[in-house]
XYZ file of C-alpha atoms in Angstrom:
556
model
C 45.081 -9.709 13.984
C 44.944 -5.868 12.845
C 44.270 -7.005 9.327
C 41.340 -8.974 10.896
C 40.211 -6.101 13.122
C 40.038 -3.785 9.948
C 38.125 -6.081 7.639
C 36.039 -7.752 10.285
C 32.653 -6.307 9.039
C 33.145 -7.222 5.324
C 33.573 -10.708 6.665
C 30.537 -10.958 8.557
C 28.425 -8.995 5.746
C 30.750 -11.618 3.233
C 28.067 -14.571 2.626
C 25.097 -12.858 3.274
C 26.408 -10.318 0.145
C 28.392 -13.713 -1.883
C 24.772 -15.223 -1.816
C 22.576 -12.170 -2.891
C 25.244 -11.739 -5.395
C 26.025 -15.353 -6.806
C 21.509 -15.743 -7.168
C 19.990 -12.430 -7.385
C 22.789 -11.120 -9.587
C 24.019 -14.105 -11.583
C 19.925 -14.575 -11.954
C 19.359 -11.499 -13.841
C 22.784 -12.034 -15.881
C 20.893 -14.848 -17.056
C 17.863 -13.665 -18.215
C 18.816 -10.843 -19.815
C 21.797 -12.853 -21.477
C 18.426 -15.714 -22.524
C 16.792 -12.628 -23.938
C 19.474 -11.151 -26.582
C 20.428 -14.911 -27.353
C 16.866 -16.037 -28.879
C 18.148 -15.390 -32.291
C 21.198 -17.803 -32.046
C 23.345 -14.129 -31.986
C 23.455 -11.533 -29.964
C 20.357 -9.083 -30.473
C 17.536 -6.570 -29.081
C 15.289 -7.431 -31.485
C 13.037 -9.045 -29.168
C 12.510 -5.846 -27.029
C 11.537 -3.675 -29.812
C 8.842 -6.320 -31.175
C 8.046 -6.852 -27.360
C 7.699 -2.976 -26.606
C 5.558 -2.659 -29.857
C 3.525 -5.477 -28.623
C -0.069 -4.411 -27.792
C -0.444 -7.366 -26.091
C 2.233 -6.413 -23.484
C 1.256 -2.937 -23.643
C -2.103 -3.651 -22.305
C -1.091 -6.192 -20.368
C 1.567 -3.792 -18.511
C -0.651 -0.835 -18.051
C -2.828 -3.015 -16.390
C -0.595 -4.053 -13.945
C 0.907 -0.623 -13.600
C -2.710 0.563 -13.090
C -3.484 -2.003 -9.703
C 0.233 -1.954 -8.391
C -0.164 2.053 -8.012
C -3.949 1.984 -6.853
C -3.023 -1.155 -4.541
C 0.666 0.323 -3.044
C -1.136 3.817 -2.086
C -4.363 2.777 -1.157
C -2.630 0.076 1.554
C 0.078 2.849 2.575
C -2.903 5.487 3.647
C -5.397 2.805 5.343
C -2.563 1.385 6.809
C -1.074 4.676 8.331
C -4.668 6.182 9.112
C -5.150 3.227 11.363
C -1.643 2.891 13.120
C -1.386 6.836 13.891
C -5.391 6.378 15.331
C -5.415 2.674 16.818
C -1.776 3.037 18.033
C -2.672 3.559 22.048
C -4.204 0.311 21.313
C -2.034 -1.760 19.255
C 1.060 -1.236 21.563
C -0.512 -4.212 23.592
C 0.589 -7.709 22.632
C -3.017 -9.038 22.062
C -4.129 -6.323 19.870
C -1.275 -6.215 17.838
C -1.335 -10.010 16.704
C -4.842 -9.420 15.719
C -3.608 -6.693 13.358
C -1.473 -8.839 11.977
C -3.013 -12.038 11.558
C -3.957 -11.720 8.110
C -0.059 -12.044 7.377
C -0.107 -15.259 8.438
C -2.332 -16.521 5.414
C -0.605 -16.603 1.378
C -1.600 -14.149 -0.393
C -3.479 -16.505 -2.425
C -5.107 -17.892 0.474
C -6.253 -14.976 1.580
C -7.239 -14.042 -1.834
C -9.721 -17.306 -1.703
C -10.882 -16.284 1.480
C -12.334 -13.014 0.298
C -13.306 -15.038 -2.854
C -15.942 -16.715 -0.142
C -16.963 -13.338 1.002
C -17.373 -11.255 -2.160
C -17.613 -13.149 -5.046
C -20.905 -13.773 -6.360
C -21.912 -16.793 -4.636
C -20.293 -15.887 -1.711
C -21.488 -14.477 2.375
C -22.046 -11.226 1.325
C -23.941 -12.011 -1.649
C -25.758 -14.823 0.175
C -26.911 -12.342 2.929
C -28.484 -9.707 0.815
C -30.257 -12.611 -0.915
C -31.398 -13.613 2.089
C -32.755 -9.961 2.641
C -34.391 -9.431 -0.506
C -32.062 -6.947 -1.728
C -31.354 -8.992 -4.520
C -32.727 -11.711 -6.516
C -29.529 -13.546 -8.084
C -25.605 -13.799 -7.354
C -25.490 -11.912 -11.248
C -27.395 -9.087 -9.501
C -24.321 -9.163 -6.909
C -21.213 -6.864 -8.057
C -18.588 -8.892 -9.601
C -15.564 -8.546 -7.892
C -13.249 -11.565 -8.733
C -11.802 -12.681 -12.473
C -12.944 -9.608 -13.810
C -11.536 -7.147 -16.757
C -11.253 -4.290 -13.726
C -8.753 -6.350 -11.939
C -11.247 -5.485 -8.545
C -10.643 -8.783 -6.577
C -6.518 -8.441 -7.150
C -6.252 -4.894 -6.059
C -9.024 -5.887 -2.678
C -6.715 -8.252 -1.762
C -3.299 -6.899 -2.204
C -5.257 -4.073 -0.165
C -5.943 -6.093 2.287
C -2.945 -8.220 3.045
C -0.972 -5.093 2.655
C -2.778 -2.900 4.966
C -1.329 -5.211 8.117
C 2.184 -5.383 6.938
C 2.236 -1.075 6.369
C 1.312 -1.819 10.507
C 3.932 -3.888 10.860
C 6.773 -1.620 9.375
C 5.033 1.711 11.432
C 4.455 0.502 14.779
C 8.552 0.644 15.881
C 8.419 3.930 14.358
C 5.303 5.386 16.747
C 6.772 3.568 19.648
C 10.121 5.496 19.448
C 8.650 9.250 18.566
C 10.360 11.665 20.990
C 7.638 13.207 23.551
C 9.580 15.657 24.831
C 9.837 17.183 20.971
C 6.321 16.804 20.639
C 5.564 19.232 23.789
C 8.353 21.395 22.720
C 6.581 22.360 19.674
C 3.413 22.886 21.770
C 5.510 25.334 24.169
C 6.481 27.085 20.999
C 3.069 27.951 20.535
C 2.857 25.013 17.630
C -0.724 23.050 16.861
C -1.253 19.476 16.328
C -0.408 20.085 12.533
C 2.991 20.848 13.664
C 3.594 18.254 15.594
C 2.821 15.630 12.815
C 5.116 17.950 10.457
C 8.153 18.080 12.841
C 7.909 15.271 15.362
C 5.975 12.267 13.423
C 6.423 13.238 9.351
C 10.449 12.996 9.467
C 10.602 9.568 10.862
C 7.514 8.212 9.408
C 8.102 9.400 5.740
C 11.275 6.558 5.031
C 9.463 3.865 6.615
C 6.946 4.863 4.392
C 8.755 4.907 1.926
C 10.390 1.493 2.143
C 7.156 -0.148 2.260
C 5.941 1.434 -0.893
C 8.997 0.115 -2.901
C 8.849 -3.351 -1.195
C 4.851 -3.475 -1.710
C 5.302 -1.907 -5.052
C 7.976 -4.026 -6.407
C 6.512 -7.288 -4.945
C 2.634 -6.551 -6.295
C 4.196 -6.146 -9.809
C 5.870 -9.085 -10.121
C 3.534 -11.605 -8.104
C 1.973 -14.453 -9.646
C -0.237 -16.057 -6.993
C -2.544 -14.173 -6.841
C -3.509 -12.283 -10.062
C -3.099 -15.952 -11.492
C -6.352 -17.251 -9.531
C -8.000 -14.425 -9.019
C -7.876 -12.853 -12.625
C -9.270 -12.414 -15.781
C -8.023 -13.916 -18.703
C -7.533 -10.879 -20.610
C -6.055 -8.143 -19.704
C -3.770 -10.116 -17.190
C -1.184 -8.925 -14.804
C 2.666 -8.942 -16.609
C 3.848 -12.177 -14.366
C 0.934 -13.982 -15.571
C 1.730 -13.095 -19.152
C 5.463 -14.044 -18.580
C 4.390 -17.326 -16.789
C 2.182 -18.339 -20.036
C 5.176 -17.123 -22.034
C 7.548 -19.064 -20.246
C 5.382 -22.572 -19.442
C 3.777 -22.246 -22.810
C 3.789 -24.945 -25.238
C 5.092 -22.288 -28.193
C 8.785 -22.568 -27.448
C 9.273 -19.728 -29.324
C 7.635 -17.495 -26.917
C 9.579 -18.292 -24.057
C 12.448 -15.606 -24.755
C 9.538 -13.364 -24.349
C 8.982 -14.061 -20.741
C 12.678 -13.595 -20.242
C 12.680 -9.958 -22.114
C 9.569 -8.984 -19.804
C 11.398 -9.745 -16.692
C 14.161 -7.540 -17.758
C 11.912 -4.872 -18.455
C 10.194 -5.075 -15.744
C 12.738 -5.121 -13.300
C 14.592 -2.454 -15.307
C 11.418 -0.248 -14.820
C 11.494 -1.282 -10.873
C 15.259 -0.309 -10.415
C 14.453 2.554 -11.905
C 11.523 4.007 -10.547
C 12.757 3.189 -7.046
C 16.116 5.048 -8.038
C 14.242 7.904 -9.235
C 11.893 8.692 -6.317
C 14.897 8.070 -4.109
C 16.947 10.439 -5.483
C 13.838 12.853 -5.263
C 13.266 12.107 -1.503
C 16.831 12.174 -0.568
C 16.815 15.140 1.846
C 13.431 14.580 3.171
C 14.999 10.769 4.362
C 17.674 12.486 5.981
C 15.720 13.888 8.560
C 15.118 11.189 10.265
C 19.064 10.081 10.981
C 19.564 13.798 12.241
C 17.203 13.491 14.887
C 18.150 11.563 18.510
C 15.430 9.985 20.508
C 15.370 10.371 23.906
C 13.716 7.232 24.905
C 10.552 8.964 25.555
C 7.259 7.455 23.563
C 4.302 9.098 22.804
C 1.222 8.279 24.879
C -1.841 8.830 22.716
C -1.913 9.939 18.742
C -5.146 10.492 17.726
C -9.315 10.534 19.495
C -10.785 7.150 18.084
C -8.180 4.341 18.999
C -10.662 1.844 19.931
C -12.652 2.743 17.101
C -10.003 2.442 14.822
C -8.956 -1.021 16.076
C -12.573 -2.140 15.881
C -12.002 -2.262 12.204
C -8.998 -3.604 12.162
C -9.912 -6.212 14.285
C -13.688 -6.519 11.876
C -11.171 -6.712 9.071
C -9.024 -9.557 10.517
C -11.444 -11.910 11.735
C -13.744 -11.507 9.404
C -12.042 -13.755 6.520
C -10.486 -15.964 9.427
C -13.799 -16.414 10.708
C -15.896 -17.783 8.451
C -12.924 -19.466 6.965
C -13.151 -21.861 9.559
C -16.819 -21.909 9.715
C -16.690 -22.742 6.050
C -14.367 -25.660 6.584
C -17.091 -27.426 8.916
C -19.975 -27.275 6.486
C -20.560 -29.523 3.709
C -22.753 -28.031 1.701
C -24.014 -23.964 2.476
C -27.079 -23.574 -0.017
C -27.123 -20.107 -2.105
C -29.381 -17.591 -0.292
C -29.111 -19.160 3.029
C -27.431 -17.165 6.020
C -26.387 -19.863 8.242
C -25.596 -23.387 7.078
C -28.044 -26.131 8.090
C -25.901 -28.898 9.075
C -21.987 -28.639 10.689
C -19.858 -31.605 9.338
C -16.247 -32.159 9.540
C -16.457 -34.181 5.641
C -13.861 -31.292 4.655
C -11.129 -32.541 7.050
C -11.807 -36.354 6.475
C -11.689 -36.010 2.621
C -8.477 -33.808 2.953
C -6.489 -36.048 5.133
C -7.881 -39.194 4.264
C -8.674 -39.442 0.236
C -5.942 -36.929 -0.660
C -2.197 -38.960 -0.608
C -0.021 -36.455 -0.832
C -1.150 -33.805 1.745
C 0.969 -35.333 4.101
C 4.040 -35.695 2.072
C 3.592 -31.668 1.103
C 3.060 -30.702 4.498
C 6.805 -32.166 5.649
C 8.382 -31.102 2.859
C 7.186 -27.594 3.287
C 8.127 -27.492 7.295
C 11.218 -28.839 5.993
C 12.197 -26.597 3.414
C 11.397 -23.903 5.869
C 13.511 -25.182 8.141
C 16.516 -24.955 6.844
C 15.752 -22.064 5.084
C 15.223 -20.935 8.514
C 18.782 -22.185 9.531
C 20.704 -20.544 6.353
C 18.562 -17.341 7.518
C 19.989 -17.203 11.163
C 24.034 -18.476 9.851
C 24.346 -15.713 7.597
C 21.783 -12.921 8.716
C 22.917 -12.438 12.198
C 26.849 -11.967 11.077
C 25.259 -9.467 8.626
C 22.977 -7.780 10.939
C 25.672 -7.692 13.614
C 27.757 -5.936 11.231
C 25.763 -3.364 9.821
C 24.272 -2.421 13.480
C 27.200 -1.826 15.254
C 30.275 -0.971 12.529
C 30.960 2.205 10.471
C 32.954 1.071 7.224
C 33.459 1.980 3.692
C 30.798 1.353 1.436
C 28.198 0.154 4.263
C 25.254 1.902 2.099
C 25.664 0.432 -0.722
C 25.927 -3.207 0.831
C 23.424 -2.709 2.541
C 20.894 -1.609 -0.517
C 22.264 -4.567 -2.194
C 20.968 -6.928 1.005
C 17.782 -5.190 0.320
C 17.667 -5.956 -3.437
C 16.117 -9.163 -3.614
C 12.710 -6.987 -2.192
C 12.866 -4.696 -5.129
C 13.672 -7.485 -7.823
C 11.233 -9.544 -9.187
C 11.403 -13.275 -7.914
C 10.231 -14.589 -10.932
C 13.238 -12.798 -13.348
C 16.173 -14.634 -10.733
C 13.926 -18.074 -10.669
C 13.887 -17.400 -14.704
C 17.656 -16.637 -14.758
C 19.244 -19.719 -12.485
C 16.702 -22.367 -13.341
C 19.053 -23.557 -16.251
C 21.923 -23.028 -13.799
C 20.797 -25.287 -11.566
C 19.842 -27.570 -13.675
C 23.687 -28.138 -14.815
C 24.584 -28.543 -11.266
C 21.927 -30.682 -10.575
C 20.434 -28.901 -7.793
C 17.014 -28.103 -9.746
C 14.226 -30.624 -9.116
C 15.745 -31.290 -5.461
C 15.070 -29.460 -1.772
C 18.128 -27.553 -2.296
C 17.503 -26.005 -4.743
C 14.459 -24.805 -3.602
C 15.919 -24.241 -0.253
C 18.389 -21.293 -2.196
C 15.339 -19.879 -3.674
C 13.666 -19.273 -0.728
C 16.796 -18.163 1.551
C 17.361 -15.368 -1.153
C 13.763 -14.332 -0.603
C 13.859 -14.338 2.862
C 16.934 -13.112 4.073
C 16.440 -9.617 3.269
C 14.161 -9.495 5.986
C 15.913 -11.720 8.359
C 19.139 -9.194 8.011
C 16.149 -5.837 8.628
C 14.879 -7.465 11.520
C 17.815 -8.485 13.315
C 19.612 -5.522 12.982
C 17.297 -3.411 14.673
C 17.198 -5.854 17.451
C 21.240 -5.708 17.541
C 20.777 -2.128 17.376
C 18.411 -2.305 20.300
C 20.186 -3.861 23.028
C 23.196 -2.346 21.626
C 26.954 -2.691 21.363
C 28.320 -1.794 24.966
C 26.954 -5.129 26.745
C 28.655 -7.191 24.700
C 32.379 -4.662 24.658
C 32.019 -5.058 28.465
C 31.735 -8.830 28.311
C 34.659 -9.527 25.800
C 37.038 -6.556 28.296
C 36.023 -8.992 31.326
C 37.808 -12.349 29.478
C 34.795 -13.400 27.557
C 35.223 -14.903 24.178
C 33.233 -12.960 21.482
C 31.243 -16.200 20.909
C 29.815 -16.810 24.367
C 29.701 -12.903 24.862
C 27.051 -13.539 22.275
C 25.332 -16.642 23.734
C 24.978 -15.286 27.062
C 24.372 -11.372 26.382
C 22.624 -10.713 23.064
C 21.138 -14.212 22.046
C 18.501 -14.127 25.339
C 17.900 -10.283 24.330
C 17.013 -11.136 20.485
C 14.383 -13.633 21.175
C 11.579 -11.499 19.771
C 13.452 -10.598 16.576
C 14.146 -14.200 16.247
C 10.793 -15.189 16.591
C 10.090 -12.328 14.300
C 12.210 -13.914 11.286
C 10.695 -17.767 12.211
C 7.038 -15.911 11.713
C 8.319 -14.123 7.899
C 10.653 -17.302 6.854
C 7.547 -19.590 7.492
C 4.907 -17.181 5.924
C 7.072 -16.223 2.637
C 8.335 -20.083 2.432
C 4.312 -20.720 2.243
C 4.089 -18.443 -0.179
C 5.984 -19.417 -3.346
C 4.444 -21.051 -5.908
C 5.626 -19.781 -9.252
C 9.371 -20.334 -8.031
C 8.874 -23.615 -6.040
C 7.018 -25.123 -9.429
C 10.328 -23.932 -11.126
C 12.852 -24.747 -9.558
C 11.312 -27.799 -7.758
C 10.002 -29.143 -11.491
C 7.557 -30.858 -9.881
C 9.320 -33.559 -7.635
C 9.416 -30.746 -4.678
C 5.494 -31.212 -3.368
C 5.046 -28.519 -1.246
C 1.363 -26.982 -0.020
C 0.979 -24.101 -2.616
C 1.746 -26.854 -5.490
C -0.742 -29.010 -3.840
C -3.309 -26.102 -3.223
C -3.582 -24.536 -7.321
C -4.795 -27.491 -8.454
C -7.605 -27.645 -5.905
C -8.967 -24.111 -5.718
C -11.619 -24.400 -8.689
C -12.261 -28.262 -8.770
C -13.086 -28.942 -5.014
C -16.411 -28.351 -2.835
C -15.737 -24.996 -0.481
C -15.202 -27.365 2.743
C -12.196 -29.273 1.137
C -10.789 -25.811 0.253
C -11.196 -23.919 3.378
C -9.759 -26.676 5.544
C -6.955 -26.676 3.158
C -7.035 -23.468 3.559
C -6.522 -22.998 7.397
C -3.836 -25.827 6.834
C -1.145 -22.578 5.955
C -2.596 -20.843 9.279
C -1.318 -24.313 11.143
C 2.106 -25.298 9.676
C 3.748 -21.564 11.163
C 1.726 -22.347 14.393
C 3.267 -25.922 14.434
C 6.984 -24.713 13.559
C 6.652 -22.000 16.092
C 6.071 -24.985 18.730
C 9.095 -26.646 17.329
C 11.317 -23.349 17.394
C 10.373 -22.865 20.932
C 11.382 -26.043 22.308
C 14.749 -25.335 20.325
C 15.007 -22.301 21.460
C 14.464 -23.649 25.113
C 17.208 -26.152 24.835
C 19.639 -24.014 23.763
C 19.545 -21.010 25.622
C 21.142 -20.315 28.937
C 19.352 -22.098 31.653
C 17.955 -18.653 33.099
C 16.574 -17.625 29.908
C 14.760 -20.886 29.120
């Protein structure tokens, strides 16, 4: 029993780290041991012709170039508007409007500003309309061009909500009582944000540029439909590498992975190390439970754009799906038609078969989420034990690494157990993705209704398992719902890695939706579209009526 006692945290943190471990680490093993094997011995040949590769060069500059420009530019819009719109946003309604744009792919939402700024699209229809220009070439093009424009627009914009979603806890928990302490002391508003806001804002900050960071440079989606053939982003390079029909190349798409996540691990390391005191601010200081009313003059002005910048895209997304044809130069369609939805459900065989398979692969991705994140979560909230920083940063790891280096590095893995080309396989893939997040989120919900409610229940008799049914599941209902809303979203999401590891025989909607997005009419699209908008809505319904079944009577 004392042994048990002592090591019970490293047992609860045990799978969640065995699995991060046994994929995200045996992953890059294996494509870094794939890259010094392409000569039959053991070799870093390929790096130095790689590295002196102008090609690559160009190709990685590039990327560098919109992951920096894309990662700051989201971080300042996004904070601007949280510290100004926050009086707002701390109602329910208001807050889901700010983040409905991270219910959409990023490619989807990358198609859905495709209909708004590329060169035939609303915008450029509208000014037609008004005279202001003559053609769509007269139009600024934004999309599949050398600039990269329509990549870094919509990283912007899909990042801009999620920089809200990481900030808002923060806002809601700043001390007032320190804020009108420094105004006692004689202090201006410029002090306040540099004693009372900066220190807890700066390492959320922080975390969100190396998990927007690290994820923009090694998407795929994305840069892959909405960019230029040459220069392209360093996934799509590796992808072409990799899928390529020169065989020879393919050790190449390994060596860039390493590279590339060498270069994340240590850039992240690096400014880490640099902001190291500055983080530890934010742990010294104690909340006292007080919030701050009102940051900021224009909060309704402020959420007026972010509200213009949400439904927007969703808008006329779903307008689009309901008109067959919408001549150039036109403002409003002439006719409404729903041809969009009968073509897509009736002519198109396997919509239905990649719609179950995705809401089941999310499913029990969902389910291997909730086994091992809350034992992890539960740990790392309310126990103090050796080495709890570094497990944790290795839970985080599979943010910082790219996806496409551990898909690279276990594909031949699972192949020789024969869990490639099936649902479990891809089921793995997307746990290790998601679970990350699953273990963030829950935490701070164990940390929020924390640790005595549950001490008092097991002191009165109660076993440590219904201690948990009846005192902390009820209270962790929103964080749950929380992790059902990022499972289903980044499920949704994966393309490069569900093509992979899937090989095909795994259908789900993003392999379904590639082939479409240049070789359909705009209604067939957009009602495809709004299809990854429905699935989370649907598995939400089906979470809640779990949910209601098995919680205590009272809380149901």
């Amino acid at each position: 029993m004392k042994w048990y006692d002592k090591n019970k945290p490293y047992l609860l943190v045990g799978p969640a780290i065995l699995m991060t471990l046994l994929l995200v680490g045996y992953g890059l093993l294996m494509v870094f041991i794939e890259s010094i094997l392409s000569s039959g011995s053991l070799s870093l040949e390929i790096y130095r012709t790689l590295l002196s590769d102008e090609i690559f060069q160009s190709s990685f500059l590039f990327s560098l170039r919109i992951v920096v420009v894309s990662t700051l530019l989201s971080l300042g819009i996004g904070f601007v508007l949280v510290r100004s719109a926050f009086p707002v946003l701390k109602r329910s309604f208001p807050r889901l409007i700010s983040w409905l744009p991270m219910l959409f792919p990023h490619f989807v939402w990358g198609y859905m500003l495709y209909l708004l700024f590329s060169q035939t699209g609303l915008f450029s229809t509208i000014f037609n309309g008004l005279g202001i220009i003559a053609l769509p070439g007269d139009f600024p093009n934004l999309f599949m061009d050398s600039a990269g424009l329509g990549i870094m627009i919509t990283y912007i914009w899909k990042g801009v909500p999620f920089v809200i979603l990481m900030l808002l806890p923060v806002y809601e928990q700043l001390s007032h009582s320190q804020k009108q302490l420094v105004f006692t002391l004689g202090g201006k508003k410029g002090a306040v944000f540099r004693y009372v806001e900066w220190p807890y804002v700066f390492p959320v900050l922080l975390e969100t540029f190396f998990i927007i960071f690290s994820f923009v440079l090694a998407a795929y989606e994305v840069p892959a439909l909405l960019g230029a053939t040459y220069p392209k982003m360093i996934s799509v390079l590796s992808y072409d590498w990799f899928f390529g029909t020169n065989w020879e190349k393919q050790p190449y798409a390994y060596a860039t992975m390493v590279i590339v996540t060498t270069f994340i691990v240590f850039f992240v390391s690096i400014l880490s190390f640099i902001t190291r005191r500055s983080r530890k601010h934010l742990y010294q200081n104690q909340n006292d439970g007080k919030k701050i009313e009102s940051i900021g003059h224009f909060s309704n002005f402020s959420f007026l754009n972010i509200a213009f910048l949400s439904l927007l895209p969703t808008l006329f997304l779903f307008l689009s799906s309901f008109v067959s044809k919408w001549e150039y130069g036109m403002i409003l369609p002439k006719t409404i038609s729903i041809q969009g939805w009968r073509v897509l459900f009736l002519e198109q065989p396997y919509l239905l078969e990649a719609i179950l398979t995705s809401i089941g692969i999310i499913l029990l991705a969902l389910l291997l989420n909730v086994i091992i994140g809350i034992p992890a979560a539960n740990a790392l909230a309310f126990y103090e034990f050796k080495g709890k920083a570094t497990i944790d940063t290795l839970l985080l790891s599979p943010l910082f690494v790219p996806v496409l280096a551990v898909a690279m590095g276990i594909h031949l893995t699972f192949i020789r157990l024969g869990i490639a080309n099936r649902w479990i396989g891809v089921v793995l893939i997307h746990l290790i993705l998601t679970l990350p997040y699953t273990i963030r989120i829950l935490r701070a919900g164990f940390e929020r209704v924390g640790k005595k409610q549950g001490e008092l229940a097991v002191s009165l008799g109660a076993k440590p398992f219904k201690a948990f049914y009846l005192i902390y599941l009820p209270q962790l209902l929103p964080s749950l719902r929380s992790v059902v809303f990022i499972v289903t979203v980044v499920s949704l999401s994966q393309y490069f890695v569900t093509a992979l590891i899937g090989g095909g025989n795994v259908l789900t909607l993003p392999l379904l939706y590639f082939p479409f997005f240049q070789s359909v009419d705009q209604s067939i699209m957009a009602s495809f579209s709004l299809i990854f908008a429905i699935v989370p809505v649907g598995i939400w319904v089906i979470i809640e009526l779990v949910l209601k079944i098995l919680l205590p009577k009272k809380f149901g």
